[in-house]
GROMACS .gro file of C-alpha atoms in nm:
model
  171
    1MET     CA    1   8.875   4.174  10.641
    2ASN     CA    2   9.171   4.311  10.977
    3ALA     CA    3   9.347   4.430  10.682
    4ILE     CA    4   9.134   4.697  10.536
    5PHE     CA    5   9.011   4.789  10.883
    6SER     CA    6   9.432   4.870  10.978
    7ASN     CA    7   9.464   5.048  10.604
    8LEU     CA    8   9.110   5.278  10.686
    9GLN     CA    9   9.253   5.281  11.041
   10SER     CA   10   9.576   5.472  10.916
   11ALA     CA   11   9.468   5.643  10.674
   12ALA     CA   12   9.216   5.811  10.918
   13ILE     CA   13   9.533   5.923  11.168
   14ARG     CA   14   9.675   6.048  10.889
   15ALA     CA   15   9.369   6.298  10.799
   16LEU     CA   16   9.417   6.386  11.129
   17LEU     CA   17   9.755   6.436  11.165
   18VAL     CA   18   9.779   6.660  10.886
   19ALA     CA   19   9.420   6.833  11.008
   20GLY     CA   20   9.616   6.855  11.372
   21VAL     CA   21   9.937   7.053  11.158
   22VAL     CA   22   9.701   7.271  10.930
   23ALA     CA   23   9.485   7.406  11.254
   24VAL     CA   24   9.864   7.401  11.411
   25ASN     CA   25   9.996   7.586  11.118
   26GLY     CA   26   9.627   7.814  11.051
   27CYS     CA   27   9.692   7.963  11.368
   28SER     CA   28  10.016   8.145  11.390
   29ASP     CA   29  10.038   8.169  10.965
   30SER     CA   30  10.268   8.450  10.979
   31ARG     CA   31  10.639   8.437  11.234
   32GLU     CA   32  10.560   8.808  11.249
   33ASP     CA   33  10.467   8.956  11.552
   34VAL     CA   34  10.089   9.014  11.642
   35ARG     CA   35  10.188   9.415  11.638
   36VAL     CA   36  10.310   9.425  11.307
   37VAL     CA   37  10.072   9.276  11.209
   38LEU     CA   38   9.732   9.409  11.334
   39CYS     CA   39   9.991   9.725  11.249
   40LYS     CA   40   9.987   9.609  10.881
   41ASP     CA   41   9.578   9.529  10.891
   42LEU     CA   42   9.541   9.918  11.127
   43ALA     CA   43   9.723  10.069  10.805
   44LEU     CA   44   9.572   9.895  10.528
   45GLU     CA   45   9.231   9.908  10.770
   46LEU     CA   46   9.257  10.276  10.740
   47SER     CA   47   9.339  10.340  10.431
   48ARG     CA   48   9.072  10.498  10.232
   49PRO     CA   49   9.039  10.437   9.980
   50ALA     CA   50   9.095  10.054  10.010
   51PRO     CA   51   9.384   9.891   9.814
   52GLU     CA   52   9.306   9.658   9.592
   53SER     CA   53   9.678   9.569   9.595
   54VAL     CA   54   9.970   9.626   9.838
   55GLU     CA   55  10.326   9.553   9.904
   56TRP     CA   56  10.550   9.615  10.189
   57THR     CA   57  10.834   9.842  10.182
   58ARG     CA   58  10.930   9.859  10.552
   59VAL     CA   59  10.872   9.717  10.757
   60GLU     CA   60  11.065   9.874  11.164
   61THR     CA   61  11.035   9.837  11.474
   62ARG     CA   62  11.157  10.087  11.767
   63MET     CA   63  11.158   9.965  12.127
   64ARG     CA   64  11.298  10.143  12.430
   65ARG     CA   65  11.232   9.969  12.776
   66SER     CA   66  10.945  10.093  12.964
   67GLU     CA   67  10.917  10.335  12.721
   68GLU     CA   68  10.594  10.331  12.388
   69LEU     CA   69  10.698  10.031  12.111
   70ARG     CA   70  10.714  10.226  11.743
   71VAL     CA   71  10.611   9.973  11.425
   72ASP     CA   72  10.734  10.227  11.106
   73LEU     CA   73  10.588  10.064  10.819
   74GLY     CA   74  10.610  10.237  10.473
   75PHE     CA   75  10.429  10.054  10.168
   76GLU     CA   76  10.297  10.054   9.782
   77SER     CA   77   9.930  10.072   9.754
   78ARG     CA   78   9.713  10.039   9.381
   79ALA     CA   79   9.364  10.185   9.438
   80GLY     CA   80   9.148  10.018   9.209
   81ASP     CA   81   9.237  10.256   8.863
   82GLY     CA   82   9.579  10.136   8.932
   83SER     CA   83   9.705  10.464   9.051
   84PRO     CA   84  10.033  10.392   9.268
   85ARG     CA   85  10.068  10.525   9.591
   86SER     CA   86  10.304  10.595   9.866
   87MET     CA   87  10.135  10.541  10.237
   88ARG     CA   88  10.351  10.520  10.602
   89ALA     CA   89  10.256  10.411  10.935
   90ALA     CA   90  10.344  10.429  11.270
   91CYS     CA   91  10.159  10.173  11.581
   92PHE     CA   92  10.231  10.296  11.987
   93TYR     CA   93  10.207  10.020  12.187
   94ARG     CA   94  10.240  10.105  12.578
   95TYR     CA   95  10.470   9.933  12.810
   96ASP     CA   96  10.291   9.669  12.962
   97ALA     CA   97  10.562   9.424  13.179
   98VAL     CA   98  10.538   9.521  13.524
   99GLU     CA   99  10.939   9.315  13.531
  100ASP     CA  100  11.133   9.127  13.402
  101THR     CA  101  11.042   8.743  13.279
  102ALA     CA  102  11.188   8.519  13.142
  103LEU     CA  103  10.924   8.543  12.873
  104THR     CA  104  11.045   8.923  12.820
  105LEU     CA  105  11.371   8.853  12.839
  106ALA     CA  106  11.329   8.622  12.520
  107ASP     CA  107  11.104   8.771  12.383
  108PRO     CA  108  11.151   9.133  12.407
  109LEU     CA  109  10.786   9.232  12.224
  110SER     CA  110  10.640   9.059  12.428
  111ALA     CA  111  10.626   9.298  12.683
  112TYR     CA  112  10.477   9.585  12.475
  113SER     CA  113  10.053   9.623  12.475
  114THR     CA  114   9.863   9.405  12.183
  115SER     CA  115   9.679   9.656  12.104
  116PRO     CA  116   9.839   9.992  11.947
  117SER     CA  117   9.699  10.326  12.221
  118ARG     CA  118   9.729  10.524  11.867
  119VAL     CA  119   9.890  10.524  11.477
  120ILE     CA  120   9.978  10.728  11.237
  121LEU     CA  121   9.873  10.703  10.933
  122ASN     CA  122  10.053  10.918  10.616
  123GLY     CA  123  10.106  11.226  10.861
  124ARG     CA  124   9.743  11.191  11.037
  125GLU     CA  125   9.678  11.092  11.412
  126VAL     CA  126   9.405  10.788  11.474
  127SER     CA  127   9.291  10.691  11.839
  128GLY     CA  128   9.020  10.770  12.077
  129ARG     CA  129   8.690  10.624  11.928
  130GLU     CA  130   8.842  10.570  11.517
  131LEU     CA  131   9.151  10.360  11.615
  132ALA     CA  132   8.898  10.139  11.914
  133ASP     CA  133   8.618  10.077  11.609
  134ALA     CA  134   8.881  10.044  11.346
  135VAL     CA  135   9.105   9.771  11.584
  136GLY     CA  136   8.754   9.580  11.599
  137ARG     CA  137   8.756   9.568  11.183
  138ALA     CA  138   9.062   9.462  11.141
  139MET     CA  139   9.037   9.171  11.444
  140LEU     CA  140   8.643   9.040  11.264
  141GLY     CA  141   8.927   9.050  10.949
  142GLN     CA  142   9.177   8.813  11.101
  143GLY     CA  143   8.895   8.575  11.235
  144ARG     CA  144   8.763   8.548  10.951
  145ASP     CA  145   9.069   8.464  10.749
  146LEU     CA  146   9.153   8.222  11.035
  147LEU     CA  147   8.816   8.067  11.010
  148GLU     CA  148   8.848   8.004  10.615
  149ARG     CA  149   9.239   7.876  10.685
  150ALA     CA  150   9.104   7.636  10.951
  151GLN     CA  151   8.836   7.485  10.713
  152ARG     CA  152   9.047   7.468  10.331
  153GLY     CA  153   9.233   7.196  10.616
  154VAL     CA  154   8.958   7.035  10.738
  155GLU     CA  155   8.850   7.011  10.324
  156ASP     CA  156   9.138   6.950  10.240
  157ALA     CA  157   9.173   6.679  10.544
  158ALA     CA  158   8.896   6.509  10.440
  159ARG     CA  159   8.915   6.483  10.110
  160GLN     CA  160   9.294   6.239  10.191
  161LEU     CA  161   9.070   6.078  10.404
  162GLY     CA  162   8.851   5.960  10.084
  163GLN     CA  163   9.096   5.980   9.870
  164GLY     CA  164   9.297   5.698  10.121
  165LEU     CA  165   8.953   5.516  10.157
  166HIS     CA  166   8.916   5.546   9.768
  167ASP     CA  167   9.254   5.366   9.705
  168LEU     CA  168   9.233   5.074   9.985
  169GLN     CA  169   8.818   5.077   9.840
  170SER     CA  170   8.992   4.956   9.456
  171ARG     CA  171   9.237   4.715   9.580
   0.00000   0.00000   0.00000
């Protein structure tokens, strides 16, 4: 009985560790800076009609201390009819740091706002209310994606725990 309990404990601990790793990885799905990720999401959000598939051809950040950060994107998108469109976007982020800190020295992009002050999509400037609405929609989409990844992680951990219990019972 103690051996079964010990094996059950071990399986539960493994499942919790897997769930923890999935949750942590789910929070940082990408190695890209949050400003780049948001710029990509905004470019897609503001593209009409919404592309069904996208291939990023250029991602570049340009910054000058105490001035704005510029994220330039180039991408090929395909609409529902399959026709390709070459597109470009630029997102501008305000410099927010009052002074240099260890964080801003180690990660210079952290000195800039996480929400753009303006976006240019294919030569058209987007700012004000239209930009605020697009940022809101993009952030909601990111939240939904995070919840879906977390849910899949929990389901995977539960499946592994169930399999561990099944393996114990069949011994």
